[in-house]
mmCIF file of C-alpha atoms in Angstrom:
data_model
loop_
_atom_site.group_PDB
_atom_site.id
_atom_site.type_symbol
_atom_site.label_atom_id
_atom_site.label_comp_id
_atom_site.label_asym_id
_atom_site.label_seq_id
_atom_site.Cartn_x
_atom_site.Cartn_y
_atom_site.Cartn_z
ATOM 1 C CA UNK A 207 21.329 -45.113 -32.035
ATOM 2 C CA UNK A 208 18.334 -46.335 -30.870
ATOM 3 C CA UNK A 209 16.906 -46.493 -34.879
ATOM 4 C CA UNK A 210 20.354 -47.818 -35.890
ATOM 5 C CA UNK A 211 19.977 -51.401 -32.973
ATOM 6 C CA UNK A 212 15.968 -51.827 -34.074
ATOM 7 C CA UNK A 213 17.358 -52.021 -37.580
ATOM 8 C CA UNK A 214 20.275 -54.418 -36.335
ATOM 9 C CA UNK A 215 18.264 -56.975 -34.660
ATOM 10 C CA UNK A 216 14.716 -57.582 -36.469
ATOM 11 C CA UNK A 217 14.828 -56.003 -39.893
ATOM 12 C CA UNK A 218 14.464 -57.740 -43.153
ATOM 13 C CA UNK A 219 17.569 -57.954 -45.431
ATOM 14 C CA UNK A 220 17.104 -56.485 -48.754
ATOM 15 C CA UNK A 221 19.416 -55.432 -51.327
ATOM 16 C CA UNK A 222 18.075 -52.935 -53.811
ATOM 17 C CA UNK A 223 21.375 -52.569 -56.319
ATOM 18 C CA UNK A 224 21.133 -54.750 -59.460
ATOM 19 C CA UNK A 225 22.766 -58.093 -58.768
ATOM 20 C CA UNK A 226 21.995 -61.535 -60.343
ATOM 21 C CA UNK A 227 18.512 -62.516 -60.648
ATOM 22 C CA UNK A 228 19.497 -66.293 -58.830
ATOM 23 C CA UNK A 229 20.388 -64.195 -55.483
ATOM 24 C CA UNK A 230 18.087 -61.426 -55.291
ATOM 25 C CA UNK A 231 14.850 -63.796 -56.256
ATOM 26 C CA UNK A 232 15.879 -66.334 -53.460
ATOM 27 C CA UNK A 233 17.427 -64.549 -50.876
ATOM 28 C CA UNK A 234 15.724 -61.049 -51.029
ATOM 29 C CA UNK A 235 13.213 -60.991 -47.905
ATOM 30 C CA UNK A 236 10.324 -58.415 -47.402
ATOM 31 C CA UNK A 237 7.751 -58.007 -45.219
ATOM 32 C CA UNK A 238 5.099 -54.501 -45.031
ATOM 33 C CA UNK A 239 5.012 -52.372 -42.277
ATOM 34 C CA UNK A 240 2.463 -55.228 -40.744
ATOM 35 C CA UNK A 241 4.628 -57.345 -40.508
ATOM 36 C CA UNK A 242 7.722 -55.469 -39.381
ATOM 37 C CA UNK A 243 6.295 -52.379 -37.258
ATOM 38 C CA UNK A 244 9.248 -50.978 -35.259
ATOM 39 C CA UNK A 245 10.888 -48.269 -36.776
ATOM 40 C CA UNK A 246 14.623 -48.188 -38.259
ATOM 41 C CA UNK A 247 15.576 -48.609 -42.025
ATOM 42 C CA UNK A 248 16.957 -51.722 -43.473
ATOM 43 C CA UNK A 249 20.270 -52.258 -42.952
ATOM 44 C CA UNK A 250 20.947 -53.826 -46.547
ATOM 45 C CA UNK A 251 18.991 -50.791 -48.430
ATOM 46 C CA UNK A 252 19.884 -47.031 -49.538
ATOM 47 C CA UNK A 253 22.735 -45.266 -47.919
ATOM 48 C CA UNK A 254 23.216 -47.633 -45.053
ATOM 49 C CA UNK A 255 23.213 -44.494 -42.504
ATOM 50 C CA UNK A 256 21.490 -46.524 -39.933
ATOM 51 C CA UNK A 257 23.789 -49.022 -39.128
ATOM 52 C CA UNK A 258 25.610 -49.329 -36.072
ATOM 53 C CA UNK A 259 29.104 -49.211 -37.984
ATOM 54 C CA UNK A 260 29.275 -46.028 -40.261
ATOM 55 C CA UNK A 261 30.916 -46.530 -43.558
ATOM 56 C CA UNK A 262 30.436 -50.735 -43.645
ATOM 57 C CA UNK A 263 29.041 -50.276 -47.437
ATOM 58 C CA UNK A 264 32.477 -48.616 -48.579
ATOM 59 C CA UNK A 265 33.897 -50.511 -51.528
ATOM 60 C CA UNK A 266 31.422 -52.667 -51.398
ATOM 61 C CA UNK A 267 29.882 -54.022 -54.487
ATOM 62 C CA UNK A 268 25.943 -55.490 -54.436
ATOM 63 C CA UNK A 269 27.479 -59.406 -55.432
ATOM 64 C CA UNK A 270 29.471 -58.683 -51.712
ATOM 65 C CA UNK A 271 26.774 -57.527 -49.944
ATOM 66 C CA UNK A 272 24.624 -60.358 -50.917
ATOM 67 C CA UNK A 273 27.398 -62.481 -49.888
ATOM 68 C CA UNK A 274 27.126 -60.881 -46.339
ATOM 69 C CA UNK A 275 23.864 -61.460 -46.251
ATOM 70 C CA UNK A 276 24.018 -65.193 -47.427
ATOM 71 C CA UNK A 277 26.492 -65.328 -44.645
ATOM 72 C CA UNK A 278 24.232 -63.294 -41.836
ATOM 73 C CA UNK A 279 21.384 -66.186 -42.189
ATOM 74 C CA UNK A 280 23.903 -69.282 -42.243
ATOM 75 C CA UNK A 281 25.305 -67.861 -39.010
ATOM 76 C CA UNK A 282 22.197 -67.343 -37.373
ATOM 77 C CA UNK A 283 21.068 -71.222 -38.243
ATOM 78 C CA UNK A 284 23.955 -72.132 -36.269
ATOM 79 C CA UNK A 285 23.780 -70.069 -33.782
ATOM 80 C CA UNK A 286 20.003 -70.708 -32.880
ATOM 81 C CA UNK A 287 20.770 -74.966 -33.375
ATOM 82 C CA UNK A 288 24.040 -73.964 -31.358
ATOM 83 C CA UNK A 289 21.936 -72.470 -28.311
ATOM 84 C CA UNK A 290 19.160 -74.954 -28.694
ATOM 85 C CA UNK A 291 21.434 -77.933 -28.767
ATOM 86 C CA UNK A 292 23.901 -77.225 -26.006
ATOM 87 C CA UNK A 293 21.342 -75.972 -23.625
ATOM 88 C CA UNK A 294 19.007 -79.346 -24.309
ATOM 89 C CA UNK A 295 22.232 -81.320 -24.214
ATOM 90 C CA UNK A 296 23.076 -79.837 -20.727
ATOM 91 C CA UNK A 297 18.869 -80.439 -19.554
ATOM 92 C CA UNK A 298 19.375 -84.224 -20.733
ATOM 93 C CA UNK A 299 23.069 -84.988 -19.685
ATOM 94 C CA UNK A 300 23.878 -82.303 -17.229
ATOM 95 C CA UNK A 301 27.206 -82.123 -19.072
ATOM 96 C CA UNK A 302 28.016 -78.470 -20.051
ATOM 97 C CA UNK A 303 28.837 -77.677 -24.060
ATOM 98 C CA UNK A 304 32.427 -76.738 -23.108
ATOM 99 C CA UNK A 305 32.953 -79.964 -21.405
ATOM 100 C CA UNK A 306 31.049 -82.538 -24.245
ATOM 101 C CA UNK A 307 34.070 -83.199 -25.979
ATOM 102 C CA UNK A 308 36.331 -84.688 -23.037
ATOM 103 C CA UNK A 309 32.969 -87.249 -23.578
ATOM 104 C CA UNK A 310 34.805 -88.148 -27.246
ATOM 105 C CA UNK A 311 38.547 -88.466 -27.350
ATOM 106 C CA UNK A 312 41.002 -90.280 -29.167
ATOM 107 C CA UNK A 313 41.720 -92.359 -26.339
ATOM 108 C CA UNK A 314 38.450 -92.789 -24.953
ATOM 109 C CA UNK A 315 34.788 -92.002 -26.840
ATOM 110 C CA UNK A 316 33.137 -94.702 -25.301
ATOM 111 C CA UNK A 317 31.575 -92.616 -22.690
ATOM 112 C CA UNK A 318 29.142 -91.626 -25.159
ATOM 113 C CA UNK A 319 27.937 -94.896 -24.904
ATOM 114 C CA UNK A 320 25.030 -94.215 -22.279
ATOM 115 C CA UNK A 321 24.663 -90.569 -20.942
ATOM 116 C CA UNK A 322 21.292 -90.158 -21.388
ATOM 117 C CA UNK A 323 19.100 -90.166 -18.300
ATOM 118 C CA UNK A 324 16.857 -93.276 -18.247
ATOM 119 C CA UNK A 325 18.901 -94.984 -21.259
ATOM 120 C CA UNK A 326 18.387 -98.301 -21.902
ATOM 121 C CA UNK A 327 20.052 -99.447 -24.487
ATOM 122 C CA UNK A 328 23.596 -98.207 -24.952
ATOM 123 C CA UNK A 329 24.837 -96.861 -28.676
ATOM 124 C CA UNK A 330 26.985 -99.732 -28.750
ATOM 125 C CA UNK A 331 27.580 -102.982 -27.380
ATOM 126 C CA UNK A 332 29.145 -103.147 -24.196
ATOM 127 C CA UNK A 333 32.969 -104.059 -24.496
ATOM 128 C CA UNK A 334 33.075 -103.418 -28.645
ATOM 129 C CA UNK A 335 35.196 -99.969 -28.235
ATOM 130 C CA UNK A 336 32.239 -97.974 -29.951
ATOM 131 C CA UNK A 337 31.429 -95.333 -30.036
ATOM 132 C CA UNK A 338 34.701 -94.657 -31.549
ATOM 133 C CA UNK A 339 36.313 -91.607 -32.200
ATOM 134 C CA UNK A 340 37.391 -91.587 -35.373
ATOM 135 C CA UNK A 341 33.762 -92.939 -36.749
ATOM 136 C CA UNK A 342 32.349 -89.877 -35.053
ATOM 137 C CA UNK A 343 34.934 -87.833 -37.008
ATOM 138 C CA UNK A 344 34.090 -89.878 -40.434
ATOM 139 C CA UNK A 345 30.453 -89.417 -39.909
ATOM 140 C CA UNK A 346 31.030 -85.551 -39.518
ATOM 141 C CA UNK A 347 33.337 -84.202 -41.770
ATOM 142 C CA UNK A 348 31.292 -86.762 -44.554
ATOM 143 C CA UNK A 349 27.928 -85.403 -43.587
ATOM 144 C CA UNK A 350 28.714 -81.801 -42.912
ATOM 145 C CA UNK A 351 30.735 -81.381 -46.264
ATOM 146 C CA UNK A 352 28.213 -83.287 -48.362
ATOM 147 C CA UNK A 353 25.750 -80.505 -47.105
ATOM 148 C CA UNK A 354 28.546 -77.482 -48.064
ATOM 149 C CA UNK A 355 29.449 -79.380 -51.342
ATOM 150 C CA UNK A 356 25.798 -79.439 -52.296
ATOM 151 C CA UNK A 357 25.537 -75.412 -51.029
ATOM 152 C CA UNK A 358 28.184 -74.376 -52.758
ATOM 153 C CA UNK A 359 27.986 -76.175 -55.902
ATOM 154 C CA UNK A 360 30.921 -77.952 -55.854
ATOM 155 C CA UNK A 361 29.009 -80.932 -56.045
ATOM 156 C CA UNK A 362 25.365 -81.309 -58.535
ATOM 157 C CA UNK A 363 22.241 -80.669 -56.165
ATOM 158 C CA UNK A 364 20.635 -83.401 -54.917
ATOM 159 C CA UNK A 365 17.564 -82.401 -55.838
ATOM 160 C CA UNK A 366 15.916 -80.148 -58.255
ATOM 161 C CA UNK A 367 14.934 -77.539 -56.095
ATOM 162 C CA UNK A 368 17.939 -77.140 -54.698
ATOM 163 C CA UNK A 369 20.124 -74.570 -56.658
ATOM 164 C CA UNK A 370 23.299 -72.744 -55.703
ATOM 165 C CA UNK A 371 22.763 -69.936 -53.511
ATOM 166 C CA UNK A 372 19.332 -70.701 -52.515
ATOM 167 C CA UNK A 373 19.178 -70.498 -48.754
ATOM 168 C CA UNK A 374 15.016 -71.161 -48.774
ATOM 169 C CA UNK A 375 14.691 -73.625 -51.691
ATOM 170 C CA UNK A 376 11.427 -74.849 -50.178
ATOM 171 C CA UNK A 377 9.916 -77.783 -52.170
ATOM 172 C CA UNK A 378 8.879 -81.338 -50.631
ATOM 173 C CA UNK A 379 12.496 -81.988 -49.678
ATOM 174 C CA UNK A 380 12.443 -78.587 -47.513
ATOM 175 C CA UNK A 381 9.506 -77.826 -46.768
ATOM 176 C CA UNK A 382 7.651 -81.372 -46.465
ATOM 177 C CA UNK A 383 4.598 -79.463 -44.663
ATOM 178 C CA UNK A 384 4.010 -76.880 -47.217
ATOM 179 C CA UNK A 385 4.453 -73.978 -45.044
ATOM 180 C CA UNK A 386 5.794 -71.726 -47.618
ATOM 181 C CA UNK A 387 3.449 -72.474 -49.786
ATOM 182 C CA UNK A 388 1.408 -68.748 -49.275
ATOM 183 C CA UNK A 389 4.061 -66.349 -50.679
ATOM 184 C CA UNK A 390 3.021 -63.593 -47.713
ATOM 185 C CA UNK A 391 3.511 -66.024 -44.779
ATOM 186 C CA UNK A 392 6.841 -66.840 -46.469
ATOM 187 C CA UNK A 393 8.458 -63.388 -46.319
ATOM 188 C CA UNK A 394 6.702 -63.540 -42.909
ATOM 189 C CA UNK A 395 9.041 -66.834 -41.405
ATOM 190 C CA UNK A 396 12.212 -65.794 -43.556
ATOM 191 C CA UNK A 397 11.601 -62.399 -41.462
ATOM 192 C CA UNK A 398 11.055 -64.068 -38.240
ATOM 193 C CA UNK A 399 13.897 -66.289 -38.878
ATOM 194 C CA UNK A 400 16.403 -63.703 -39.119
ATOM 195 C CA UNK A 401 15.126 -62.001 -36.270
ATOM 196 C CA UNK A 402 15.701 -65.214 -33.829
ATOM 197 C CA UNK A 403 18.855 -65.718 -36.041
ATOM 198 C CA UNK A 404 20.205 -62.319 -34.942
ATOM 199 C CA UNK A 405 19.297 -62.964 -31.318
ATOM 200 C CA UNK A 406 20.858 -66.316 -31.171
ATOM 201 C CA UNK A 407 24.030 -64.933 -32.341
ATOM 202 C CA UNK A 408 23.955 -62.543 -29.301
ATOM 203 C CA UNK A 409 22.593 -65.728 -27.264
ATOM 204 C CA UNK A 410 25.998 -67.740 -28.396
ATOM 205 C CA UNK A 411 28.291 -64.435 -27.492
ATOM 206 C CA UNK A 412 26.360 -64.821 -24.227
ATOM 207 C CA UNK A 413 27.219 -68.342 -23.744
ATOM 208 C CA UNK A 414 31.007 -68.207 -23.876
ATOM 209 C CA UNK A 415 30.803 -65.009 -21.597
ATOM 210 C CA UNK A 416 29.004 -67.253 -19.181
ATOM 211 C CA UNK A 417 31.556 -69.801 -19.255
ATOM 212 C CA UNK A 418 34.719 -67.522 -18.765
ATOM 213 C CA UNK A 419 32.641 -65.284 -15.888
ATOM 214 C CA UNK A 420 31.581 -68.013 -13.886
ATOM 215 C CA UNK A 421 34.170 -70.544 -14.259
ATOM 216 C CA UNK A 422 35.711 -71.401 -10.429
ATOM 217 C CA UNK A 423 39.016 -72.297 -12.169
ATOM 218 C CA UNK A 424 41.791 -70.710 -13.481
ATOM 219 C CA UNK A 425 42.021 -72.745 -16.237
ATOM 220 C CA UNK A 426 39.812 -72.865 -19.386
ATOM 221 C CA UNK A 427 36.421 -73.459 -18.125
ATOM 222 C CA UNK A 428 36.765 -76.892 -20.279
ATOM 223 C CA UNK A 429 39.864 -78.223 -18.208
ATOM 224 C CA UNK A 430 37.955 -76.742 -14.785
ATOM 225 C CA UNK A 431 36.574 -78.979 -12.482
ATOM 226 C CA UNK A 432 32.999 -77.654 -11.519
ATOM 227 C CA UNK A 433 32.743 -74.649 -14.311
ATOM 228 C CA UNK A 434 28.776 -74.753 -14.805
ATOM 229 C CA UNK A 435 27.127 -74.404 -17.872
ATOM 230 C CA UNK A 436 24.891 -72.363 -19.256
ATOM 231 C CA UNK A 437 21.811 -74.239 -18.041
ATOM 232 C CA UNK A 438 23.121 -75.105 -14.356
ATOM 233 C CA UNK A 439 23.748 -70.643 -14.226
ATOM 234 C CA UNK A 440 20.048 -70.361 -14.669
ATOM 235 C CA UNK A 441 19.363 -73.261 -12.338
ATOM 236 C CA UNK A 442 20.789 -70.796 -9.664
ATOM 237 C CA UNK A 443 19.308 -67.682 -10.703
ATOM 238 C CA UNK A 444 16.645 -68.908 -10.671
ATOM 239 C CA UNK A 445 16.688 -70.524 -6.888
ATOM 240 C CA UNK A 446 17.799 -67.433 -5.623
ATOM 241 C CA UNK A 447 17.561 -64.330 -7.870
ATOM 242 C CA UNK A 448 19.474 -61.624 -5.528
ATOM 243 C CA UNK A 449 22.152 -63.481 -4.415
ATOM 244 C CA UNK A 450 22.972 -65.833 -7.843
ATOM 245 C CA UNK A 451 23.503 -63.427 -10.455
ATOM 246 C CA UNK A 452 26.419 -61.290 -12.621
ATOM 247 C CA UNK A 453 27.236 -59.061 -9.758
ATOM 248 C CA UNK A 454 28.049 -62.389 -7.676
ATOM 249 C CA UNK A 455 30.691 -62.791 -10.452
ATOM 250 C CA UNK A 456 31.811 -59.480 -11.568
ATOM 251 C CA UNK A 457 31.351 -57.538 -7.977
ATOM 252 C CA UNK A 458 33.354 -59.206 -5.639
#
C-alpha cells in the first residue's frame, strides 16, 4: 500500500504502449532515479499492479490512457490555481471562496466594485451599474472557451507552437523565460508539476471538507452567516493549536 500512495502522489506519468507519436512526444514525462528517488512504480507503465485501484487498466486502450493522463495534469492546473486563488482571495478580501459569488449576482455585482483592502480606485465608476453581471459572464465563457477551442482544436492554434494535445508547448508564447529550454530540467518541472498538481487536488478535496465541517449553520456553508473559510480556519489554529482544531469540530 505504502508503494502503491508513493506512486499515486509524485510519480511521473508515462505510457509505454504504442500510441500516436503527437501524444507520447509531448505529454510523455520522465525523470531518472535522481530526480524521482522514492520508491513505487509508475502508475501509467507495465501491469499497473501498484495502483491504489486494482484492475483500473481493464479495457483500456493506450489512446484512453493518454486521455487520462491529459486529463490528470489539466485537473491538477486547476486545482493548484483553485487553492492558490481562493486562499489569496480570502488573505486580500477576507471573503471566503464559497461566499465570492453572493459578491456577483444578477441583481447586484456591483459589490465587486471596491473589495480590495487599501483600494483606491474602484473597477468602475461610482453610480454606472458596473461591474455588471452579465459582462463578467461574457468575459468568461468568451475567454475560457477561446482557451478550450484552441486546446481542443476546434478552433486553428493561435500560434505555431501550439498544437492539439500539447499540454507543454513551450516556445516564446509559453515559456517567455526559456525555462524549458535544457531538455533535463524540463522533465524535471513537468515532474514537479504533477507532483504539486496531485497534492492540490487533495488540497481542493480538503477545502470543501473544511467548509461543510466547520460551517456554524445548517445551511450550505454559502447561505451561512459566519461559515469561515479556509484561510480564517488556519487563522485559529494557528492562535491556539489545542483548542482550534478537527476534534473541536468532529468531537463534540
Amino acid at each position: 500500500m505504502a508503494s502503491a500512495m508513493s506512486s499515486f502522489m509524485g510519480t511521473r506519468p508515462v505510457v509505454t504502449a504504442q500510441r500516436p507519436a503527437r501524444v507520447s512526444s509531448r505529454m510523455v514525462t520522465r525523470a531518472g532515479s535522481d530526480t524521482y528517488p522514492e520508491i513505487g512504480k509508475n502508475p501509467y507503465e507495465g501491469d499497473f499492479s501498484d495502483l491504489p485501484w486494482p484492475g483500473w487498466a481493464e479495457g483500456k486502450s493506450a489512446d484512453e490512457i493518454a486521455k487520462w493522463q491529459e486529463r490528470e495534469l489539466i485537473h491538477a492546473r486547476w486545482a493548484m490555481m483553485g487553492c492558490a486563488g481562493a486562499w489569496g482571495a480570502e488573505v486580500g478580501t477576507g471573503v471566503p471562496w464559497f461566499k465570492a459569488g453572493l459578491l456577483c449576482t444578477p441583481e447586484d455585482c456591483t459589490k465587486m466594485n471596491s473589495i480590495f483592502p487599501g483600494q483606491v480606485l474602484g473597477l468602475a465608476p461610482e453610480g454606472s451599474g458596473f461591474p455588471n453581471f452579465y459582462a463578467v459572464l461574457a468575459v468568461e465563457v468568451v475567454a475560457i472557451g477561446l482557451a478550450e477551442a484552441y486546446r481542443t482544436g476546434l478552433i486553428e492554434p493561435a500560434y505555431p507552437e501550439l498544437e492539439v494535445g500539447d499540454l507543454h508547448p513551450g516556445g516564446e508564447h509559453f515559456d517567455p523565460l526559456g525555462l524549458g529550454a535544457d531538455p533535463s530540467k524540463l522533465e524535471e518541472y513537468k515532474l514537479k508539476e504533477l507532483k504539486n498538481g496531485r497534492l492540490a487536488m487533495a488540497g481542493w478535496l480538503g477545502y470543501l471538507a473544511q467548509a461543510f465541517v466547520t460551517n456554524p449553520g445548517s445551511d450550505l456553508p454559502s447561505y451561512s452567516e459566519g461559515a469561515p473559510g479556509p484561510y480564517a480556519n488556519w487563522q485559529a489554529h494557528v492562535a491556539d493549536p489545542f483548542g482550534d482544531n478537527l476534534w473541536k469540530y468532529i468531537g463534540n
